[in-house]
């Protein structure tokens, strides 16, 4: 299985089983892994590592690693290790429920980091030692170049920094993927920076493989399994309405000349609402679309196939199980239209800004003045993490945040007097959309933004309460540019925690 | 006076007095002005405009403009117009006390904007029409090129967008400044983007003058007056202690190899603490310093003269009255060492990130988890605005925030359970410094950050209260990655507003 994928004799000699590879990893080590969504996450070695931790704990020995990845990974990595109490520190993002519980309980340290900053900060020593790298490969070339699978993450940084390298060669992926990746492997400054002369989403600046000193490779493990991709819910009516408001806005902006046609490169977040927006673009009036984005989902691939979208630059695929099969079958077609990049390039503010991207991300809640919480429920419990949303929202030409106006059957309003946590400051939120409507916040003062958000985005059940708060804050003695009543500002959240609803009793 | 500064015959024919120039401006117009600090702000025309507004109001006629500048300006522009109720909308920054009062009273709309985004958004029509541009010049070349004074701001954008242009030629400034400015005047995309191949702080990518279609120039007004620079307070003991902690940190980081020597380009905010830090660098062990910064103050100029600092890229001078005289006298020397840039270049995340800058900015308050409020007192009243701090803090390789640990004689703690407004999220704050000490937040979880901030930065009078809050939040039923008690989180601020102190009675 897969041995014919290893064309470097030096590395073919390192083939071993996953248990032997996992033995290279000791308690306390810093582990730099692939994985940006389940794409590219190690599989066999991570399962063996979890078993190693379980065995150590059964003997009363400590065993936990500091885990660094691209972004979220899979149940085989974050899930297995978390359930076995084998992660002491997690950087830079998590989407796994088991690990989330450990983090929110204060049992695992979590450093929620802008995804574009991980490699430069790791290279600068800001995170401590990276002892072992584990990367997934589709194949290894004769010259030792490693062809990645469906994401790259920070793997070049891990390969450069780690003393020990483990490669999983996964025979599941179509080897025709070779050529889709674009990786800068040399000329990287000690602070992790390098030139990025990307002026179109399809521009290439590196080579199609990861580079590693073969002497550092201590184990090559063969696998043959698809990524454990998460399911997305079907698109609901609310998400369709959000997408509809957004399409209307884009049409209007192109008509009045504030956006060009074809549209600038799109970035789209992940999830139900993002899926609905991509579906609306698929059925919509815009042609010759391009995307400079992070995660490539089914909707963008459908547009590449239909010809609506011409090219996509991204960090990772995150597709349905059916779509994963189609990706493998269509690899030659997709390779001509997709550039997969390391996340310090896919998310780099330089490129996002130069291309003038439109960033579309989802939020947990927003406040009347336009500040957005996209990570922490009731200010305290982390959901996933900021991921790449901060890279895109600030650098984009136009940053849009979206959510249903209420959650949990109406007991939570997504529009609140003051957000309980801020990930995106109002300066990074030009447009806000809920199923109720769209608020164009450009050029508005804080008090004007508040009225636009309340009238256009808030659910009618919460509108009078929000307007009441605003008016009382405006007429309060202290006043201000962003008037608040500090003894009430977080009262809605507190009420929810006490009574189960933000609505007064 | 100054007529010999106008070497273009076409523009020399447009010389008129300030009153005639002000007549070109009508109620409701959008006015794009120079001014980034008092440097480069219009003077005679703005005073005449304020008089025009006063006259109109005396007759019962409406008169107010939408005012767009580089950043803060001078009492002659923001102050005079605000006192005459002549500003309906202000973008992107304000430092004037009279205008601040109008904004906080809800009488003037204020759009507090990242300084690097103003030109691209204005060019894209996000702010509505820019009807008239007023720019200050040191001289006008024979080919019509306009040599700016001590800042450029967004003037090239205003000259491109406005239908009517007014130039103030200020004979105060040494004409030897010609050659210090670096302005991209062509090849700008409709969204305001252009190539920025700046790899060293001294690299130049444009030409030394602003360009304008001479047919649009309707008035050239002669002036001869220095900028009305604000006074900075003397450096106090607390600021010196902050600077001392920072120097110790930089020494340590260069010793362990996490920062190179010479240090990466420095960015320094404005004010008393920033002055202290620059003074400490002036006396400190670091040589061959360079700065990629926004505002150039006395301290950096002293280092250029002493040879400690080799070159500076900035958006504007903001110097003491004495220093302004020295700048004029030393212009040839400074011209070889300083590049003045438009603010969409001085503050561009592309360049800040590529150079790996160290950003040092001041804050009003920070919370235990590392989020920073740098603009809004008690969450409501704006002090100045975010300015360029967001451009630098997010794009920098290392972002540092500083403040005294208490204000108003100890009745306000700069370290609070939850900030009342967020300008800089914890991901953009690697190091926090008060006179009490320095907290290195890199690689720490939220709960670890809280302990570092409380122990190293909080004033001892507030430390037990902060630790008590943290411990009660951690052990609360809801828990979380960033545990908060939402009915207490803003209680310190509320108590201050009610009782005049954050200390419980």
XYZ file of N, CA, C and O in Angstrom, chain A residues 329-474:
584
model
N -11.603 12.595 -8.475
C -11.843 12.243 -9.881
C -11.492 13.397 -10.818
O -11.024 13.175 -11.943
N -11.706 14.609 -10.358
C -11.529 15.816 -11.200
C -10.169 16.474 -11.018
O -10.018 17.649 -11.359
N -9.209 15.781 -10.453
C -8.010 16.465 -9.975
C -7.292 17.268 -11.070
O -6.841 18.385 -10.822
N -7.200 16.729 -12.281
C -6.498 17.476 -13.351
C -7.224 18.796 -13.643
O -6.580 19.836 -13.813
N -8.554 18.724 -13.701
C -9.348 19.927 -13.953
C -9.128 20.960 -12.829
O -8.883 22.142 -13.087
N -9.190 20.493 -11.604
C -9.077 21.424 -10.468
C -7.665 21.985 -10.350
O -7.476 23.143 -9.966
N -6.677 21.165 -10.668
C -5.278 21.611 -10.539
C -5.011 22.839 -11.414
O -4.165 23.678 -11.087
N -5.722 22.951 -12.515
C -5.536 24.109 -13.404
C -6.219 25.356 -12.872
O -6.001 26.447 -13.380
N -7.105 25.202 -11.897
C -7.944 26.323 -11.449
C -7.764 26.698 -9.984
O -8.281 27.710 -9.534
N -7.048 25.849 -9.255
C -6.894 26.078 -7.816
C -5.416 26.182 -7.458
O -4.600 25.399 -7.955
N -5.091 27.151 -6.613
C -3.760 27.214 -6.006
C -3.936 27.001 -4.510
O -4.634 27.772 -3.847
N -3.324 25.944 -3.981
C -3.327 25.723 -2.532
C -2.064 26.342 -1.963
O -0.958 26.091 -2.458
N -2.243 27.157 -0.888
C -1.112 27.920 -0.355
C -0.925 27.634 1.135
O -1.882 27.302 1.838
N 0.299 27.849 1.631
C 0.491 27.867 3.078
C -0.345 29.008 3.663
O -0.617 30.004 2.989
N -0.733 28.859 4.929
C -1.669 29.834 5.490
C -1.062 31.200 5.734
O -1.789 32.184 5.842
N 0.282 31.305 5.775
C 0.861 32.643 5.892
C 0.825 33.371 4.549
O 1.109 34.573 4.499
N 0.440 32.661 3.480
C 0.217 33.324 2.190
C -1.283 33.443 1.911
O -1.764 34.514 1.548
N -2.016 32.353 2.115
C -3.470 32.399 1.842
C -4.139 33.504 2.647
O -5.103 34.105 2.200
N -3.645 33.747 3.851
C -4.265 34.703 4.770
C -3.452 35.974 4.932
O -3.693 36.729 5.865
N -2.486 36.191 4.064
C -1.604 37.329 4.295
C -2.282 38.658 3.968
O -2.819 38.832 2.876
N -2.236 39.593 4.922
C -2.892 40.891 4.692
C -2.342 41.622 3.474
O -3.066 42.381 2.844
N -1.067 41.400 3.169
C -0.496 42.058 1.980
C -1.303 41.698 0.739
O -1.716 42.581 -0.018
N -1.521 40.418 0.545
C -2.179 39.973 -0.683
C -3.669 40.301 -0.648
O -4.250 40.769 -1.635
N -4.294 40.065 0.515
C -5.734 40.329 0.660
C -6.025 41.796 0.349
O -6.988 42.143 -0.337
N -5.140 42.651 0.833
C -5.331 44.085 0.606
C -5.029 44.483 -0.831
O -5.761 45.275 -1.430
N -3.931 43.932 -1.384
C -3.577 44.317 -2.754
C -4.680 43.908 -3.724
O -5.001 44.638 -4.661
N -5.263 42.716 -3.481
C -6.316 42.238 -4.375
C -7.657 42.928 -4.101
O -8.586 42.807 -4.888
N -7.770 43.621 -2.978
C -9.029 44.308 -2.656
C -10.177 43.353 -2.412
O -11.306 43.561 -2.881
N -9.911 42.304 -1.629
C -10.887 41.225 -1.438
C -12.172 41.699 -0.758
O -12.179 42.673 -0.003
N -13.242 40.941 -1.025
C -14.495 41.050 -0.271
C -14.514 39.889 0.717
O -14.549 38.727 0.312
N -14.455 40.209 2.015
C -14.436 39.179 3.048
C -15.842 38.975 3.584
O -16.522 39.949 3.930
N -16.275 37.726 3.649
C -17.621 37.411 4.152
C -17.483 36.369 5.247
O -17.118 35.227 4.979
N -17.748 36.787 6.485
C -17.569 35.879 7.612
C -18.802 35.881 8.500
O -19.617 36.806 8.458
N -18.920 34.842 9.299
C -20.092 34.729 10.164
C -19.736 35.142 11.593
O -18.577 35.187 11.968
N -20.768 35.451 12.350
C -20.554 35.953 13.703
C -21.489 35.249 14.668
O -22.506 34.683 14.266
N -21.117 35.288 15.945
C -22.029 34.834 16.989
C -22.998 35.965 17.328
O -24.202 35.764 17.401
N -22.452 37.156 17.515
C -23.281 38.315 17.855
C -22.563 39.591 17.439
O -21.340 39.593 17.234
N -23.347 40.649 17.304
C -22.798 41.982 17.021
C -23.489 42.962 17.935
O -24.618 42.734 18.367
N -22.808 44.078 18.217
C -23.519 45.076 19.008
C -24.001 46.210 18.120
O -23.721 46.262 16.916
N -24.772 47.088 18.718
C -25.428 48.135 17.947
C -24.407 49.049 17.256
O -24.694 49.625 16.216
N -23.209 49.159 17.805
C -22.207 50.038 17.192
C -21.365 49.333 16.139
O -20.477 49.939 15.547
N -21.627 48.024 15.917
C -20.966 47.329 14.822
C -19.782 46.482 15.224
O -19.052 46.001 14.350
N -19.558 46.278 16.511
C -18.484 45.382 16.936
C -18.989 43.944 16.917
O -20.147 43.685 17.249
N -18.109 43.018 16.574
C -18.520 41.630 16.333
C -17.792 40.652 17.259
O -16.583 40.742 17.449
N -18.564 39.744 17.818
C -18.044 38.605 18.569
C -18.221 37.370 17.699
O -19.346 37.003 17.383
N -17.125 36.755 17.304
C -17.260 35.552 16.478
C -16.708 34.321 17.173
O -16.605 33.270 16.542
N -16.350 34.424 18.439
C -15.694 33.277 19.074
C -16.220 32.875 20.446
O -16.134 31.690 20.789
N -16.693 33.793 21.277
C -16.928 33.435 22.675
C -18.389 33.618 23.090
O -18.900 34.737 23.144
N -19.037 32.494 23.414
C -20.440 32.511 23.792
C -20.559 33.108 25.193
O -19.865 32.695 26.122
N -21.408 34.114 25.320
C -21.612 34.831 26.585
C -20.271 35.334 27.138
O -20.064 35.391 28.346
N -19.379 35.692 26.240
C -18.112 36.315 26.641
C -17.095 35.370 27.231
O -15.933 35.747 27.399
N -17.472 34.156 27.530
C -16.620 33.278 28.326
C -16.195 31.998 27.606
O -15.012 31.663 27.573
N -17.170 31.280 27.064
C -16.850 29.965 26.486
C -16.469 30.093 25.025
O -17.251 30.566 24.205
N -15.254 29.606 24.698
C -14.821 29.687 23.310
C -15.572 28.645 22.493
O -15.782 27.519 22.949
N -16.011 29.049 21.318
C -16.642 28.122 20.387
C -15.536 27.463 19.573
O -15.159 26.341 19.849
N -14.944 28.170 18.616
C -13.795 27.625 17.881
C -12.584 28.519 18.139
O -11.759 28.228 18.979
N -12.519 29.637 17.412
C -11.407 30.560 17.586
C -11.471 31.581 16.472
O -12.304 31.474 15.567
N -10.596 32.569 16.523
C -10.677 33.647 15.526
C -10.264 33.160 14.145
O -10.729 33.683 13.137
N -9.411 32.134 14.104
C -9.013 31.571 12.813
C -8.457 32.636 11.898
O -7.633 33.463 12.311
N -8.913 32.610 10.654
C -8.420 33.593 9.702
C -9.309 34.809 9.577
O -9.022 35.705 8.772
N -10.367 34.876 10.375
C -11.327 35.969 10.162
C -10.690 37.336 10.395
O -11.014 38.301 9.705
N -9.759 37.414 11.359
C -9.084 38.692 11.605
C -8.116 39.066 10.502
O -7.937 40.245 10.188
N -7.474 38.067 9.919
C -6.582 38.340 8.779
C -7.374 38.963 7.636
O -6.940 39.929 7.009
N -8.536 38.374 7.351
C -9.311 38.826 6.200
C -10.100 40.102 6.496
O -10.121 41.024 5.689
N -10.776 40.158 7.650
C -11.685 41.284 7.899
C -10.943 42.617 7.895
O -11.422 43.602 7.349
N -9.751 42.646 8.508
C -9.056 43.935 8.555
C -8.397 44.285 7.233
O -8.369 45.452 6.852
N -7.872 43.302 6.530
C -7.142 43.624 5.306
C -8.060 43.803 4.103
O -7.689 44.427 3.121
N -9.273 43.269 4.181
C -10.181 43.308 3.028
C -10.572 44.734 2.665
O -10.539 45.635 3.502
N -10.987 44.907 1.415
C -11.515 46.198 0.980
C -12.918 46.399 1.545
O -13.319 47.524 1.864
N -13.639 45.291 1.669
C -15.022 45.335 2.148
C -15.206 44.103 3.007
O -15.049 42.986 2.525
N -15.531 44.319 4.271
C -15.682 43.203 5.204
C -17.133 43.096 5.653
O -17.716 44.064 6.131
N -17.688 41.913 5.481
C -19.112 41.677 5.726
C -19.254 40.607 6.803
O -18.552 39.589 6.764
N -20.128 40.844 7.775
C -20.414 39.824 8.792
C -21.893 39.475 8.762
O -22.745 40.353 8.588
N -22.166 38.184 8.968
C -23.517 37.651 8.780
C -23.878 36.693 9.899
O -23.008 35.994 10.417
N -25.163 36.652 10.224
C -25.688 35.662 11.173
C -27.201 35.734 11.148
O -27.773 36.770 10.789
N -27.878 34.664 11.559
C -29.309 34.774 11.837
C -29.506 35.761 12.991
O -28.651 35.853 13.884
N -30.615 36.494 12.980
C -30.810 37.563 13.979
C -31.098 37.012 15.368
O -30.916 37.724 16.349
N -31.581 35.785 15.454
C -31.803 35.162 16.768
C -31.294 33.730 16.745
O -31.118 33.138 15.674
N -31.046 33.200 17.935
C -30.632 31.803 18.080
C -31.465 31.171 19.187
O -32.170 31.874 19.927
N -31.380 29.876 19.274
C -32.079 29.101 20.315
C -33.553 29.508 20.398
O -34.053 29.893 21.464
N -34.213 29.424 19.255
C -35.660 29.668 19.226
C -36.071 31.064 19.620
O -37.201 31.279 20.063
N -35.161 32.010 19.481
C -35.505 33.396 19.794
C -35.069 33.832 21.185
O -35.200 35.003 21.536
N -34.510 32.926 21.969
C -34.121 33.314 23.333
C -32.802 34.082 23.359
O -32.461 34.702 24.360
N -32.061 34.034 22.260
C -30.815 34.808 22.144
C -30.938 35.735 20.948
O -31.274 35.290 19.848
N -30.660 37.016 21.160
C -30.584 37.959 20.051
C -29.132 38.068 19.597
O -28.228 38.212 20.431
N -28.912 37.977 18.290
C -27.549 38.145 17.774
C -27.145 39.614 17.759
O -25.967 39.928 17.610
N -28.109 40.506 17.913
C -27.804 41.940 18.028
C -28.051 42.329 19.487
O -29.154 42.161 20.002
N -27.012 42.827 20.121
C -27.075 43.124 21.561
C -26.574 44.550 21.806
O -25.931 45.148 20.941
N -26.862 45.096 22.991
C -26.358 46.448 23.282
C -24.828 46.518 23.203
O -24.277 47.435 22.603
N -24.168 45.550 23.841
C -22.705 45.508 23.802
C -22.309 44.038 23.653
O -22.843 43.196 24.380
N -21.411 43.739 22.737
C -20.988 42.341 22.614
C -20.212 41.941 23.872
O -19.535 42.759 24.490
N -20.320 40.663 24.218
C -19.683 40.164 25.441
C -18.211 39.826 25.205
O -17.482 39.524 26.154
N -17.777 39.888 23.965
C -16.371 39.669 23.594
C -16.209 40.295 22.219
O -17.125 40.242 21.409
N -15.056 40.880 21.958
C -14.839 41.499 20.650
C -13.740 40.755 19.896
O -12.629 40.592 20.408
N -14.065 40.291 18.707
C -13.045 39.774 17.781
C -12.797 40.751 16.645
O -11.691 40.827 16.121
N -13.862 41.458 16.246
C -13.766 42.360 15.095
C -14.328 43.709 15.488
O -15.522 43.812 15.814
N -13.469 44.712 15.488
C -13.903 46.039 15.896
C -14.720 46.665 14.773
O -14.632 46.243 13.613
N -15.526 47.635 15.126
C -16.465 48.195 14.140
C -15.756 48.695 12.886
O -16.325 48.673 11.803
N -14.512 49.128 13.025
C -13.760 49.592 11.853
C -13.555 48.480 10.817
O -13.264 48.761 9.661
N -13.688 47.234 11.254
C -13.478 46.094 10.356
C -14.791 45.455 9.925
O -14.806 44.318 9.440
N -15.886 46.163 10.107
C -17.223 45.654 9.754
C -17.911 46.719 8.911
O -18.468 47.677 9.439
N -17.878 46.555 7.586
C -18.516 47.561 6.735
C -19.987 47.244 6.497
O -20.788 48.139 6.289
N -20.314 45.971 6.498
C -21.683 45.567 6.185
C -22.096 44.462 7.149
O -21.297 43.566 7.441
N -23.318 44.548 7.667
C -23.835 43.504 8.543
C -25.139 42.980 7.947
O -25.957 43.760 7.470
N -25.294 41.663 7.974
C -26.482 41.057 7.364
C -27.082 40.004 8.287
O -26.363 39.167 8.834
N -28.391 40.078 8.457
C -29.149 38.966 9.046
C -30.298 38.668 8.080
O -30.456 39.356 7.062
N -31.116 37.670 8.425
C -32.272 37.381 7.558
C -33.233 38.570 7.531
O -34.034 38.703 6.599
N -33.137 39.469 8.528
C -34.010 40.642 8.557
C -33.619 41.670 7.513
O -34.487 42.398 7.014
N -32.340 41.753 7.196
C -31.913 42.734 6.220
C -30.432 43.037 6.324
O -29.694 42.340 7.042
N -30.008 44.062 5.604
C -28.593 44.406 5.488
C -28.374 45.839 5.955
O -29.122 46.746 5.581
N -27.359 46.041 6.778
C -26.994 47.389 7.227
C -25.653 47.755 6.605
O -24.653 47.078 6.837
N -25.664 48.814 5.799
C -24.437 49.331 5.186
C -23.880 50.391 6.131
O -24.437 51.483 6.246
N -22.790 50.052 6.823
C -22.294 50.905 7.909
C -21.220 51.883 7.461
O -20.712 52.666 8.268
N -20.872 51.862 6.185
C -19.796 52.729 5.694
C -20.163 54.201 5.855
O -21.254 54.619 5.457
N -19.243 54.958 6.408
C -19.429 56.402 6.499
C -20.428 56.842 7.550
O -20.808 58.010 7.589
N -20.870 55.913 8.416
C -21.827 56.289 9.458
C -21.116 56.480 10.796
O -20.188 55.746 11.135
N -21.595 57.452 11.566
C -21.126 57.615 12.941
C -21.660 56.473 13.783
O -22.542 55.712 13.352
N -21.153 56.344 15.009
C -21.575 55.243 15.869
C -23.084 55.284 16.112
O -23.766 54.264 16.035
N -23.615 56.465 16.410
C -25.055 56.547 16.691
C -25.879 56.237 15.446
O -26.973 55.669 15.535
N -25.353 56.626 14.273
C -26.047 56.275 13.021
C -25.958 54.771 12.754
O -26.922 54.149 12.297
N -24.794 54.206 13.036
C -24.655 52.752 12.864
C -25.667 52.012 13.731
O -26.282 51.041 13.300
N -25.814 52.485 14.960
C -26.738 51.807 15.879
C -28.145 51.757 15.292
O -28.802 50.711 15.311
N -28.615 52.860 14.754
C -29.973 52.867 14.184
C -30.070 51.959 12.961
O -31.051 51.257 12.769
N -29.025 51.948 12.137
C -29.044 51.084 10.946
C -29.066 49.611 11.350
O -29.806 48.803 10.779
N -28.248 49.265 12.340
C -28.176 47.866 12.764
C -29.508 47.441 13.389
O -30.035 46.359 13.098
N -30.049 48.292 14.250
C -31.310 47.930 14.920
C -32.435 47.796 13.885
O -33.171 46.811 13.871
N -32.541 48.781 13.013
C -33.664 48.770 12.071
C -33.525 47.691 11.005
O -34.513 47.084 10.600
N -32.311 47.440 10.537
C -32.148 46.529 9.399
C -31.819 45.098 9.791
O -32.109 44.182 9.032
N -31.156 44.910 10.929
C -30.625 43.570 11.235
C -31.271 42.896 12.440
O -31.320 41.668 12.493
N -31.716 43.661 13.416
C -32.230 43.029 14.640
C -33.576 42.369 14.381
O -34.347 42.790 13.514
N -33.872 41.332 15.139
C -35.175 40.679 15.059
C -36.222 41.613 15.674
O -35.950 42.268 16.676
N -37.417 41.671 15.080
C -38.444 42.590 15.602
C -38.732 42.383 17.091
O -39.066 43.351 17.786
N -38.561 41.157 17.576
C -38.848 40.900 18.994
C -37.868 41.635 19.907
O -38.154 41.835 21.084
N -36.689 42.000 19.372
C -35.682 42.685 20.191
C -35.502 44.147 19.808
O -34.799 44.891 20.492
N -36.100 44.571 18.696
C -35.868 45.942 18.208
C -36.246 47.027 19.221
O -35.447 47.932 19.468
N -37.438 46.942 19.808
C -37.803 48.019 20.759
C -36.864 48.083 21.958
O -36.511 49.168 22.413
N -36.428 46.914 22.442
C -35.509 46.902 23.589
C -34.168 47.526 23.213
O -33.550 48.236 24.012
N -33.702 47.244 22.003
C -32.423 47.806 21.558
C -32.527 49.315 21.388
O -31.638 50.069 21.812
N -33.620 49.749 20.768
C -33.813 51.184 20.557
C -33.954 51.889 21.898
O -33.415 52.988 22.092
N -34.645 51.258 22.815
C -34.788 51.826 24.154
C -33.430 51.993 24.829
O -33.149 53.042 25.430
N -32.600 50.965 24.716
C -31.260 51.049 25.303
C -30.490 52.213 24.684
O -29.891 53.037 25.384
N -30.507 52.282 23.367
C -29.760 53.340 22.672
C -30.231 54.718 23.109
O -29.414 55.599 23.428
N -31.538 54.907 23.144
C -32.064 56.241 23.470
C -31.748 56.628 24.908
O -31.400 57.771 25.192
N -31.860 55.661 25.812
C -31.517 55.971 27.205
C -30.018 56.242 27.357
O -29.606 57.103 28.120
N -29.206 55.503 26.614
C -27.760 55.738 26.684
C -27.409 57.105 26.106
O -26.584 57.842 26.659
N -28.050 57.460 24.991
C -27.780 58.763 24.367
C -28.141 59.917 25.298
O -27.476 60.951 25.314
